[in-house]
Coordinates of C-alpha atoms and ligand atoms in Angstrom, one line a residue:
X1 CA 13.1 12.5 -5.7
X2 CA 14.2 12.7 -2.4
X3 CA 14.6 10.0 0.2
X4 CA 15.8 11.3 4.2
X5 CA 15.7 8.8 6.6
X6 CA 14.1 10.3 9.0
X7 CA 14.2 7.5 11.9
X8 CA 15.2 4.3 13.1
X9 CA 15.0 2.2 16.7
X10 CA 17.4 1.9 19.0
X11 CA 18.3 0.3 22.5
X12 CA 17.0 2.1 25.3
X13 CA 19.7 2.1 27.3
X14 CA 21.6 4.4 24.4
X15 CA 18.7 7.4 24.6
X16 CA 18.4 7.0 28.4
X17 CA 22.2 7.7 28.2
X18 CA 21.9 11.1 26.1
X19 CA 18.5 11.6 27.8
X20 CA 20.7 11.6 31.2
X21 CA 23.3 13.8 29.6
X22 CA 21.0 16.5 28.7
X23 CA 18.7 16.4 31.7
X24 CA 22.0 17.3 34.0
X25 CA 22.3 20.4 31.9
X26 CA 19.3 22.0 32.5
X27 CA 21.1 25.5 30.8
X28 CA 21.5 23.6 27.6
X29 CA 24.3 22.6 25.1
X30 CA 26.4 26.4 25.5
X31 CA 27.8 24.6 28.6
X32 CA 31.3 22.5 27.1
X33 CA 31.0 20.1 29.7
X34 CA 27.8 19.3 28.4
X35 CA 29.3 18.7 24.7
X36 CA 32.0 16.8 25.5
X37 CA 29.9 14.5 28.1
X38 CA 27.6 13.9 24.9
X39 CA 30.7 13.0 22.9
X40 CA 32.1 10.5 25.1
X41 CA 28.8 8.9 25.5
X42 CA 28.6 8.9 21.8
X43 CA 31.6 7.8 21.1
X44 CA 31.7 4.1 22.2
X45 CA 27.7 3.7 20.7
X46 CA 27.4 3.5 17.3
X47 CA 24.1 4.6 16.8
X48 CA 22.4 2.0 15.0
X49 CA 19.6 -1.2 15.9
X50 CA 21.9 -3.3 14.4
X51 CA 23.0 -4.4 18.2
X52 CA 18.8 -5.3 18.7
X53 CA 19.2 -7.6 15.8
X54 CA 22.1 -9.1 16.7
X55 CA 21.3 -9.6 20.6
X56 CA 17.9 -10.9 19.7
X57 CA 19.6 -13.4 17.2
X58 CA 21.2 -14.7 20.0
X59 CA 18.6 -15.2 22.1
X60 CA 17.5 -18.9 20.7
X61 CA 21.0 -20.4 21.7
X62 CA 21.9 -18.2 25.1
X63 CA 21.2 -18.6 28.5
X64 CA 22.1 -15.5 29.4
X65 CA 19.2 -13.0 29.8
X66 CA 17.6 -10.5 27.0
X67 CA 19.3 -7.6 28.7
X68 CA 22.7 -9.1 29.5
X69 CA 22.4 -9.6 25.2
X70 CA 21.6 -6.3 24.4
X71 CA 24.6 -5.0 26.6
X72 CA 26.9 -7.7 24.9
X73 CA 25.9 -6.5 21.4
X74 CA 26.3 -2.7 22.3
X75 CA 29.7 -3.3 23.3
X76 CA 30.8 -3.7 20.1
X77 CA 29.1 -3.1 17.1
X78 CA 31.5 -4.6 14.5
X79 CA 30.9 -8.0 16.5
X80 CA 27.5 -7.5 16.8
X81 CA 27.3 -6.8 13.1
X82 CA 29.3 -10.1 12.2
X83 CA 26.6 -11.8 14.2
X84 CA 24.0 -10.1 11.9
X85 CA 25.7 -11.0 8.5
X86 CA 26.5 -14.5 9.9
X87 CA 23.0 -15.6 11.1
X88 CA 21.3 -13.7 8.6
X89 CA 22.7 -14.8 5.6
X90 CA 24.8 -17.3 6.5
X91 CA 21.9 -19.5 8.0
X92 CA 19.1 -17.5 6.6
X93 CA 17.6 -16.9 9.7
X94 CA 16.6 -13.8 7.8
X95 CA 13.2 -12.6 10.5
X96 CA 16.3 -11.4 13.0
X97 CA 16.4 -8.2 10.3
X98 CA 12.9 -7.3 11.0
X99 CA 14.4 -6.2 14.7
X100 CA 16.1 -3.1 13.0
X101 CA 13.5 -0.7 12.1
X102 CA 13.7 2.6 9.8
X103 CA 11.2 5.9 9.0
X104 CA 11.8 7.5 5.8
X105 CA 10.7 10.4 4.1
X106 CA 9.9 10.2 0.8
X107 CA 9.6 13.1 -1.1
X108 CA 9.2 14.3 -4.8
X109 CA 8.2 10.8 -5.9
X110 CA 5.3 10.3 -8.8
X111 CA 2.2 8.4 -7.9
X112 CA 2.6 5.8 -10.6
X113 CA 6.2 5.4 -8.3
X114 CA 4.4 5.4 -5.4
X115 CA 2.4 2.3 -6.8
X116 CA 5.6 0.7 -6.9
X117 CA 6.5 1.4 -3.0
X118 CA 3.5 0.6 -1.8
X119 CA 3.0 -2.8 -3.5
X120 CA 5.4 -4.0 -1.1
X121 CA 2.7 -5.4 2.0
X122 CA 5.0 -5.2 5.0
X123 CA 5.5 -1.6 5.5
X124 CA 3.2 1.0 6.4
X125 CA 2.8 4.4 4.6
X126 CA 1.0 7.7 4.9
X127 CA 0.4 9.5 2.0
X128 CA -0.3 13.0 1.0
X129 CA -3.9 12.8 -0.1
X130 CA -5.4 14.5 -2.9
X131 CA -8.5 14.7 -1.7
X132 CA -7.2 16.6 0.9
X133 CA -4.6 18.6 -0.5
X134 CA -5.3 21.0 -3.7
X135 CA -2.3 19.8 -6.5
X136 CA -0.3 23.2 -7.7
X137 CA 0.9 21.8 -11.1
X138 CA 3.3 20.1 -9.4
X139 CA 4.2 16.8 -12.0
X140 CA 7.8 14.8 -12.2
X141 CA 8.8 14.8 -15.7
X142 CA 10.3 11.6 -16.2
X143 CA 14.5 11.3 -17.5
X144 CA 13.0 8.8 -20.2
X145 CA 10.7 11.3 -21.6
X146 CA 13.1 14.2 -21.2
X147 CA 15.9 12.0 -23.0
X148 CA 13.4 11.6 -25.9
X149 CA 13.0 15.4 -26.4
X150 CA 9.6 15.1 -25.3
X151 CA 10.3 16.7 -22.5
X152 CA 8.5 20.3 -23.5
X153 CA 5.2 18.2 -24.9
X154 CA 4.9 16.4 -22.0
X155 CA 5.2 19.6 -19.8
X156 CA 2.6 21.6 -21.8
X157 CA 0.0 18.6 -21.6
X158 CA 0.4 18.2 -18.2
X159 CA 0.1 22.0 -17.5
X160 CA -3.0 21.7 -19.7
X161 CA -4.5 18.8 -17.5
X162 CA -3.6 21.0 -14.7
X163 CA -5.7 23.6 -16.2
X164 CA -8.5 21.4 -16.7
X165 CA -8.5 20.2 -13.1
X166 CA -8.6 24.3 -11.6
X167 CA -11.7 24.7 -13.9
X168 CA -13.3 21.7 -12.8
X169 CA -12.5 22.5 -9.0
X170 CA -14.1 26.3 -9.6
X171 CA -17.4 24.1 -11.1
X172 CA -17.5 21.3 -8.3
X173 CA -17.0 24.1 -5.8
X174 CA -20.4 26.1 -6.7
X175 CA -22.1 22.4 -6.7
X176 CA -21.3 22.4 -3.0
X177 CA -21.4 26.1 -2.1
X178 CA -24.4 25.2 0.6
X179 CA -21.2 22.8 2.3
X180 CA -18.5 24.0 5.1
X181 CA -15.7 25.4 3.3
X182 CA -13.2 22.3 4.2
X183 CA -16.2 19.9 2.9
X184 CA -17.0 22.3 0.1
X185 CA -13.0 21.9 -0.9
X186 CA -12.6 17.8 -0.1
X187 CA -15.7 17.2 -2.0
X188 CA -14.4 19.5 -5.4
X189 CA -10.8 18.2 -5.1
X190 CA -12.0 14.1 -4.8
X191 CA -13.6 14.6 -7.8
X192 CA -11.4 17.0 -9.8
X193 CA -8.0 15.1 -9.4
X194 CA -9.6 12.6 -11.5
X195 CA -7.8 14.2 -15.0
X196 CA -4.6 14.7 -13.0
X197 CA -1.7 12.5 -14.5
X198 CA 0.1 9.8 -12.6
X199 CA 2.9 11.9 -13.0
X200 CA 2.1 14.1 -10.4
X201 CA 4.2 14.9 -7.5
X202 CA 3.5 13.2 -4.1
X203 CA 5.0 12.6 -0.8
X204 CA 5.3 9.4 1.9
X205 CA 5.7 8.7 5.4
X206 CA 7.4 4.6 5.3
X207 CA 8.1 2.6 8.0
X208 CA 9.5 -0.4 7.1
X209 CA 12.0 -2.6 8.9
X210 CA 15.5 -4.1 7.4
X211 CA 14.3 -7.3 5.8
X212 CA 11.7 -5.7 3.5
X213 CA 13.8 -2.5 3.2
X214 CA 16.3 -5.1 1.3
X215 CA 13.6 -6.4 -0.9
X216 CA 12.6 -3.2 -1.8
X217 CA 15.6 -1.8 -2.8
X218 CA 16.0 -5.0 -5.0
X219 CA 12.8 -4.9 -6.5
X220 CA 13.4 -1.5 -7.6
X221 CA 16.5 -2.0 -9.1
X222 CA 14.9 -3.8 -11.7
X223 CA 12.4 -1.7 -12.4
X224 CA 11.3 0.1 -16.1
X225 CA 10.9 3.3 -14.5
X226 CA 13.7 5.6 -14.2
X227 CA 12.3 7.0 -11.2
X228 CA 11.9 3.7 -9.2
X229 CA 15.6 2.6 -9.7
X230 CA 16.4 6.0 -8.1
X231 CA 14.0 5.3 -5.5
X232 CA 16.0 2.0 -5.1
X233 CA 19.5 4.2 -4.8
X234 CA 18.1 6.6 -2.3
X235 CA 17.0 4.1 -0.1
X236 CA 19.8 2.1 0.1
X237 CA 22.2 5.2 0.9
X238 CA 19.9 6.3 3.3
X239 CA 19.7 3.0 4.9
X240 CA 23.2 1.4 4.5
X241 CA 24.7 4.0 6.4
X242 CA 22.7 3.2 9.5
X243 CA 22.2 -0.8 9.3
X244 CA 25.1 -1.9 6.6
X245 CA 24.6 -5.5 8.0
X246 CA 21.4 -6.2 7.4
X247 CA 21.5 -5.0 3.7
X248 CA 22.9 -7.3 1.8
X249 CA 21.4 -8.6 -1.6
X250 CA 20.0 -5.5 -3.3
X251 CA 20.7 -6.2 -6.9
X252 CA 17.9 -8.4 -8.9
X253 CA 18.5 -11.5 -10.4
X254 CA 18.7 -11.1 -13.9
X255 CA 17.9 -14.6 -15.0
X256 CA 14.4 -14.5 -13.5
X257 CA 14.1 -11.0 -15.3
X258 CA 14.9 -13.0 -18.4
X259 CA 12.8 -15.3 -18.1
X260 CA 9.6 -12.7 -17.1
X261 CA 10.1 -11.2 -20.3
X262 CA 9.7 -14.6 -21.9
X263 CA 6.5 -14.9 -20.3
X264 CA 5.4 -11.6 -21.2
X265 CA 6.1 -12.1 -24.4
X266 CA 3.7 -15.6 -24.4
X267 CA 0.8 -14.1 -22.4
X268 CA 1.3 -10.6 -24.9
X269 CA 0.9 -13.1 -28.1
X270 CA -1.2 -15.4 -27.6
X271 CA -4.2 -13.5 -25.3
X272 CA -5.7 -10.8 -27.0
X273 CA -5.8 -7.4 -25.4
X274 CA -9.3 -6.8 -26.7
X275 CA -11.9 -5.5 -24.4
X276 CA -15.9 -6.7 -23.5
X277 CA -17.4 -3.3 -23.3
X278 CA -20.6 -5.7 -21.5
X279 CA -17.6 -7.1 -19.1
X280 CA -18.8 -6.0 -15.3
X281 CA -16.3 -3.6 -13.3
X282 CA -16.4 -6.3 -10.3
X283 CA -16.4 -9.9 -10.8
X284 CA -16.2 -12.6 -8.2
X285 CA -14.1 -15.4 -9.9
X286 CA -13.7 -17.7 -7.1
X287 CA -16.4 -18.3 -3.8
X288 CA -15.3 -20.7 -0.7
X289 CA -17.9 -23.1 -1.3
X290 CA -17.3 -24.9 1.6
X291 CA -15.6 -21.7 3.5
X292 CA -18.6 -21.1 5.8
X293 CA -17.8 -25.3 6.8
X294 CA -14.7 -24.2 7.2
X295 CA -14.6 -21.1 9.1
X296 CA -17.5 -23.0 11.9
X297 CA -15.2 -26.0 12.0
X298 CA -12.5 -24.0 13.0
X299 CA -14.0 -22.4 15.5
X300 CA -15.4 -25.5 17.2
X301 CA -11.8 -26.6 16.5
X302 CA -10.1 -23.8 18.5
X303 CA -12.1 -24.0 21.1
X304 CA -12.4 -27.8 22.1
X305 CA -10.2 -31.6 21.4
X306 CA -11.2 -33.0 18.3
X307 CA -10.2 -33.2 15.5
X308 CA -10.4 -30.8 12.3
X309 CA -12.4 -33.7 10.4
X310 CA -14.3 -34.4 13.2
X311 CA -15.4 -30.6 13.4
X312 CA -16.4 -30.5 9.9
X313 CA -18.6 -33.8 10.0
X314 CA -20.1 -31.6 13.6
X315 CA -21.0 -29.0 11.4
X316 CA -22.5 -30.6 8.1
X317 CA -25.2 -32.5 10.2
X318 CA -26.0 -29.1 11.6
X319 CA -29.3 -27.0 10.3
X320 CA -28.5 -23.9 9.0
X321 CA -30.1 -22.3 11.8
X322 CA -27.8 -24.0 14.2
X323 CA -25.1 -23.0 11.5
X324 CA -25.8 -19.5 11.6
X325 CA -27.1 -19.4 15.5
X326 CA -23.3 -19.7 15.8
X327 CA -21.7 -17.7 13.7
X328 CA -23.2 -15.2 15.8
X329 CA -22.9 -16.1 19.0
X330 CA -19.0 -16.3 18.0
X331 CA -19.0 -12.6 17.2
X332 CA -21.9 -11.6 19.8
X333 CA -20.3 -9.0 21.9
X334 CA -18.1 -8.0 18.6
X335 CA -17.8 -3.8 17.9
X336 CA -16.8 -1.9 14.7
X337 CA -13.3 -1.6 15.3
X338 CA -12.5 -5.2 16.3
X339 CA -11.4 -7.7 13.9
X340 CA -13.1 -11.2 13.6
X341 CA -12.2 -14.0 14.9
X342 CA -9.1 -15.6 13.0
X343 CA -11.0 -18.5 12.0
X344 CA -12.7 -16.2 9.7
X345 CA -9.2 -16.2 7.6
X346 CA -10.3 -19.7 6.0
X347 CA -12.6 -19.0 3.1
X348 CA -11.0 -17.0 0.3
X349 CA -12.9 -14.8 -2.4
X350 CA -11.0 -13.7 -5.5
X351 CA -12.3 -10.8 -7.6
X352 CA -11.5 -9.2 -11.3
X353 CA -12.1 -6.0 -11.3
X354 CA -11.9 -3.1 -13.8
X355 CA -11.0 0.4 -11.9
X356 CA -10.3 3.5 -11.6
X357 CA -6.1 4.8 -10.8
X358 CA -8.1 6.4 -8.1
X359 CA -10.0 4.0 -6.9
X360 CA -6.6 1.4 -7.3
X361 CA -4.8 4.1 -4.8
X362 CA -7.7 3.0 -2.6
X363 CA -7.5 -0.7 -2.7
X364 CA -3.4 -1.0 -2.6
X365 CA -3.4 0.0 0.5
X366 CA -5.2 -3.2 2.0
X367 CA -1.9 -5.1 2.3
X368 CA -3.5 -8.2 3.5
X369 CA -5.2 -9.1 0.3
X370 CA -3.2 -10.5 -2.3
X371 CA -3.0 -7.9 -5.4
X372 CA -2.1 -8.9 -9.1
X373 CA -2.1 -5.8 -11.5
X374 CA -1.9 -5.3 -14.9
X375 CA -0.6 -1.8 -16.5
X376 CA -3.4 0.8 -17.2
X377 CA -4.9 0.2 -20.4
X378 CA -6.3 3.2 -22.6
X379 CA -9.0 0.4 -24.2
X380 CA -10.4 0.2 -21.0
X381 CA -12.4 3.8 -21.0
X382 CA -12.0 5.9 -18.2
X383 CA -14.3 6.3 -14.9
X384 CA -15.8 9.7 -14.9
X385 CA -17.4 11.2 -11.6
X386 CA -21.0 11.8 -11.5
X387 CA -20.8 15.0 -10.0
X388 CA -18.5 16.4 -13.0
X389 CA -21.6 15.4 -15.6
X390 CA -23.9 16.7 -12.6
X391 CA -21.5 20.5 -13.3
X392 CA -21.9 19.9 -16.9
X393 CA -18.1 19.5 -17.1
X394 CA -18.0 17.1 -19.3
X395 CA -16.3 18.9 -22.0
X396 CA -13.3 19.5 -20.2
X397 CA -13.1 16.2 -18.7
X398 CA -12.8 14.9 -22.2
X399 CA -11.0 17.7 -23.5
X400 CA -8.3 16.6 -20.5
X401 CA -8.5 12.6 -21.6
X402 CA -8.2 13.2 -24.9
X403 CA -4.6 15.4 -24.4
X404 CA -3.7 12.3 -22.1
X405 CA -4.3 9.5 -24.7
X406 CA -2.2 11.6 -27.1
X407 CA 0.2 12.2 -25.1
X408 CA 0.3 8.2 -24.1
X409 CA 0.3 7.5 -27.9
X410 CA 3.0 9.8 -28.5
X411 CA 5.1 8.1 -25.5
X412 CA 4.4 4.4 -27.1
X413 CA 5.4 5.8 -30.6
X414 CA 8.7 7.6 -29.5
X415 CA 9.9 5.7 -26.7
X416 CA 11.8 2.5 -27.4
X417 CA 12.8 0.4 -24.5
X418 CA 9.7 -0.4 -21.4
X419 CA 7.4 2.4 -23.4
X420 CA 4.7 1.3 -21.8
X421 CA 5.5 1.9 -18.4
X422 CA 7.1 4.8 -19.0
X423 CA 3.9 6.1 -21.1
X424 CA 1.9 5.6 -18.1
X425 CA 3.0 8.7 -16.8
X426 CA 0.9 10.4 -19.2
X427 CA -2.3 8.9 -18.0
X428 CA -4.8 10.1 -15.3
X429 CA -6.4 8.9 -12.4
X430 CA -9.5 8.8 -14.0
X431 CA -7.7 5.8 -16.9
X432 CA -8.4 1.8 -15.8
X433 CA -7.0 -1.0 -15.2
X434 CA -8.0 -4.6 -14.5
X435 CA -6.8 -6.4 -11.1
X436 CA -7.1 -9.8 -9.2
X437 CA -7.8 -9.4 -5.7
X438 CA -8.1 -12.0 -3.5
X439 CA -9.0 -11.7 0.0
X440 CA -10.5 -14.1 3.1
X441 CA -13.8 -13.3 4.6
X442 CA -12.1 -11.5 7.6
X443 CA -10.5 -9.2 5.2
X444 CA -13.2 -8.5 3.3
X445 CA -15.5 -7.6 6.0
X446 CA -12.2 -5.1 7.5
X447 CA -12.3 -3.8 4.1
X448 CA -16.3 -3.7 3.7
X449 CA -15.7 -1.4 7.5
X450 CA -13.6 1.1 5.7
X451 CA -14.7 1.4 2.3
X452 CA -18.5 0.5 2.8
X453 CA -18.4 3.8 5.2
X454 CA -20.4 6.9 4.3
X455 CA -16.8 8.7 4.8
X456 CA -15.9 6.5 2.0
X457 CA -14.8 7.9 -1.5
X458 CA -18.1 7.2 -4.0
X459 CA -15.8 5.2 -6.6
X460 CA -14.1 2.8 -3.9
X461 CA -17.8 2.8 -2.0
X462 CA -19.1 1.6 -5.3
X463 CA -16.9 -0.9 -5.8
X464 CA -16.6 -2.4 -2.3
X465 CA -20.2 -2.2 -2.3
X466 CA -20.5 -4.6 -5.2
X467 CA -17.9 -6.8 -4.3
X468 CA -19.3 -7.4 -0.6
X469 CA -22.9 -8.1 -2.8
X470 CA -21.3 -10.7 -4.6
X471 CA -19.6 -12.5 -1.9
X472 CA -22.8 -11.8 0.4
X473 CA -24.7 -13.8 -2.6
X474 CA -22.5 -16.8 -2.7
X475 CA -21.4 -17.4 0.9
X476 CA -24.5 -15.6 3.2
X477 CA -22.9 -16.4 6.7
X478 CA -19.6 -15.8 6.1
X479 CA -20.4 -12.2 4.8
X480 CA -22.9 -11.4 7.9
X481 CA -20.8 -9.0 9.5
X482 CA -20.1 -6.9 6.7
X483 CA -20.7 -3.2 6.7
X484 CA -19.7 0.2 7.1
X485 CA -18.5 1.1 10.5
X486 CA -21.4 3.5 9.8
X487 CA -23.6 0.8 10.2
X488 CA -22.0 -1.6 12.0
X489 CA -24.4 -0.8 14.9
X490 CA -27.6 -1.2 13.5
X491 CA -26.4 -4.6 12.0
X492 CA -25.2 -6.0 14.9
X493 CA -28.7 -5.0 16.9
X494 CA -30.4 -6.8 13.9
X495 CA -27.9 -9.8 14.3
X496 CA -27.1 -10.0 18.2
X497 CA -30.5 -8.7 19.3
X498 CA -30.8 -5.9 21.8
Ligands
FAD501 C1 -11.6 7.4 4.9 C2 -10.2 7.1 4.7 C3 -9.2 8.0 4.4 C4 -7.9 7.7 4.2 N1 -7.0 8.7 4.0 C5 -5.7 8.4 3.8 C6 -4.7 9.4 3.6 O1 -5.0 10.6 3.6 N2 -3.4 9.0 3.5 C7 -3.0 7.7 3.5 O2 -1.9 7.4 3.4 N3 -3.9 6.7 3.7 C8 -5.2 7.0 3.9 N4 -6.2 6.0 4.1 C9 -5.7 4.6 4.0 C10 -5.6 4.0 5.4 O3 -4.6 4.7 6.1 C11 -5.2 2.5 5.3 O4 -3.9 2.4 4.7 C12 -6.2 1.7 4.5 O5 -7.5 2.0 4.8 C13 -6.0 0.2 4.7 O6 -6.4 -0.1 6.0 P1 -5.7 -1.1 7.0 O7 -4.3 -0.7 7.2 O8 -6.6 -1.2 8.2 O9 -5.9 -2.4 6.1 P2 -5.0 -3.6 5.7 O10 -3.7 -3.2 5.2 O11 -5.9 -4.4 4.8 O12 -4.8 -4.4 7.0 C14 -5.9 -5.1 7.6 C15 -5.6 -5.2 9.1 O13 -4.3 -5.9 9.3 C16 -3.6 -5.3 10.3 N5 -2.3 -4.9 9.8 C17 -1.9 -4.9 8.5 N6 -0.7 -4.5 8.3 C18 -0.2 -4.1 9.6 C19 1.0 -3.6 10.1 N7 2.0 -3.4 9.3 N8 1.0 -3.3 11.4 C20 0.0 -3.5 12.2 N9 -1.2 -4.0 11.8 C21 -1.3 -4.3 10.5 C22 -4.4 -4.2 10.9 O14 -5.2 -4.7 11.9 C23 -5.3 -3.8 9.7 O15 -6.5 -3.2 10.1 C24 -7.5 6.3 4.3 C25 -8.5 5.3 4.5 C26 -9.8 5.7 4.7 C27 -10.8 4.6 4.9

């Protein structure tokens, strides 16, 4: 695991400083002049956004003006820090950390790790994709399993699923051999990486700003993995070197740990883990009855003077034409790539669903929906890609979840303490788990755009399709401007008219 930070913000006034330095030596740093210009420059700037955070904290009680704050705060760091770790943590006026901002490069990190970082919603990551990227038997092997002396096992299995995803790439490949060679490639490796374990090696892009960087770093320190703590240590050196004020309460609370486990231990006795094999992938649990009232109350409400209730009694003595008629006219000159209107945001749909690791990679990354996850469960089967039956690769799919399970087994038997999240490791992308999603209808239809799309991945498509079915079922209008931003067009000449 490796963790650089790669960038961070900083005042302006600081880089046009060194910008001016270097642009009055155009022959470059061999000049000394140059270097000691750039030292003095340095010397009185520490480099940090620490003096944005603290300038902008000051804004609420200053006259003085934004810029006449910014120059205060870079005139001293150490002061500007005490402002930080006074207002802060001292008041909790804890947004002012969101003015520092960090990148960091995350490299070496496991996907079931990367589940971990990326459950955190106010951030943003890129990802190396394997759809895009061929995997080179390039797995973590994680310190719990090595300290078990499972460590050659869990190699050899993995190499094995490694073996089993090369064969299956040669098969998909002649399925597509008609296809451009990058097509031919995407299309072989989507479906191969399915009997890939979560151990395998991945990198991030993060950008994430103090306050959540903190939360992070906290959350991981109480994790089961290993790995994550680690992930938790490299981020705060990385970090605390460059914004030491605004990280502050990075180890967990152990209490509420405590009492977790005693919850875990209820739920884990008294609900059985026993699975309906009739139980549907994608259930809709919850509909906004009243969400389409809602969301055409709202919008009356934003744009005139009465009241909310009054709005709502406005719209129950309207026909559902009239209901509908505007709905649309709200949206009318609406185009793919725009949201909807806010109002939108007030009916919520929550979902069960069975899936795929693959397809959960998918559907983490919509950070606007809430996400509740259970670990992967073996019981639950496994999702297997059409095209590998299509290939007649069935075999060695199995062959590949069969190794996986054992080695899963093995993990539970041998390990002691957190076995089964450490065990995880050993499972693929193609093993399940069930989630609660819950989204609002604006969501949902940004996330009907995306992963209703031809460019879509088949086992996200399939489940977005089914989800946007449901919803569409229960609550019509609120679900009228779903679609694929491949079809957005032809909807909205259907809806708007030409
Ligand atoms: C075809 C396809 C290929 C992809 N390939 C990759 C890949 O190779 N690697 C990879 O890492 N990801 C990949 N993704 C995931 C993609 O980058 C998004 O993370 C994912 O689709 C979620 O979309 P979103 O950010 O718009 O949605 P959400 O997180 O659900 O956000 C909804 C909306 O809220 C707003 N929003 C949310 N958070 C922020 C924020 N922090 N700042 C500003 N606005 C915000 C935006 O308007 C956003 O559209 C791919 C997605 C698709 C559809």
């Amino acid at each position: 695991m490796q963790v650089t930070l790669a960038g961070y913000n900083l005042d302006t006034e600081i880089i046009n400083r060194v910008g001016k330095i270097i642009d009055g030596y155009p022959y470059g740093t061999g000049d000394l002049n140059y270097l000691s210009d750039l030292v003095t420059c340095l010397a009185d700037e520490t480099l940090t956004p620490e003096t944005l955070s603290a300038a902008y904290a000051r804004i609420s009680r200053s006259n003085k003006s934004i810029g006449e704050l910014r120059s205060n705060a870079r005139a001293s760091v150490n002061r500007a820090r005490r402002t930080n770790r006074r207002i802060v943590f001292g008041l909790g006026h804890a947004s002012i950390a969101e003015h520092a901002v960090v990148n960091l490069d995350i490299s070496d990190i496991s996907r079931l790790a990367v589940e971990e970082l990326e459950a955190h919603r106010l951030a943003s990551y890129t990802e190396a994709s394997q759809r895009y990227i061929a995997m080179e038997g390039d797995f973590i092997i994680p310190r719990e399993v090595s300290d078990t002396g499972l460590k050659d096992r869990f190699q050899a299995d993995c190499d094995e699923l490694f073996n089993g995803y090369r064969e299956l790439i040669s098969s998909l490949e002649r399925l597509f051999s008609d296809a451009p060679e990058q097509e031919r490639n995407t299309k072989a490796r989507e479906d191969a990486r399915y009997v890939l374990p979560l151990a395998c090696r991945s990198q991030v892009g993060v950008t994430v700003n103090a306050r959540i960087a903190e939360r992070m770093i906290n959350n991981f320190n109480r994790s089961p993995l290993n790995e994550v703590r680690e992930l938790g240590r490299g981020m705060l050196a990385s970090v605390k070197r460059i914004i030491p004020s605004l990280i502050r309460y990075t180890q967990p609370n152990r209490s509420l740990e405590a009492s977790y486990h005693e919850i875990e231990h209820i739920s884990r006795t008294t609900i059985s883990s026993e699975t309906d094999q009739d139980e549907p992938s994608v259930r809709l649990m919850e509909a906004p009855e009243s969400g389409e009232n809602s969301a055409l109350a709202a919008i009356l409400f934003s744009t005139g003077v009465g009241s909310y209730s009054a709005c709502l009694e406005a719209v129950g003595n309207m026909s559902v034409q009239d209901r509908k008629r505007l709905l649309i006219t709200s949206h009318k000159c609406i185009s793919a790539h725009e949201p909807l209107l806010r109002e939108m945001e007030l009916g919520y749909f929550t979902y069960s669903i069975t899936l795929s690791s693959s397809a959960f990679a998918q559907l983490k990354r919509h950070r606007i929906a809430s996400l509740i996850k259970q670990d992967y469960l073996p019981e639950l089967g496994v999702t297997i890609p059409p095209n590998i039956l299509k290939v007649n690769g069935e075999d060695i799919f199995n062959n590949c979840i069969e190794i996986s399970n054992n080695l899963y087994k093995l993990l539970i038997e041998r390990l002691e303490e957190e076995r089964d999240q450490v065990a995880q490791y050993a499972l693929t992308n193609a093993h399940r788990r069930r989630v609660l999603f819950q989204a609002n209808a604006r969501e949902l239809t940004h996330f009907s755009r995306l992963r209703e799309d031809s460019s879509a991945q088949w086992d996200i498509r399939a489940i977005a399709g089914e989800m946007i079915r449901l919803a569409r079922e229960a609550c019509p209008a609120l679900m009228l401007f779903a679609a694929g931003k491949d079809t957005f067009d032809k909807l909205s000449e259907e809806l708007f008219g030409e």
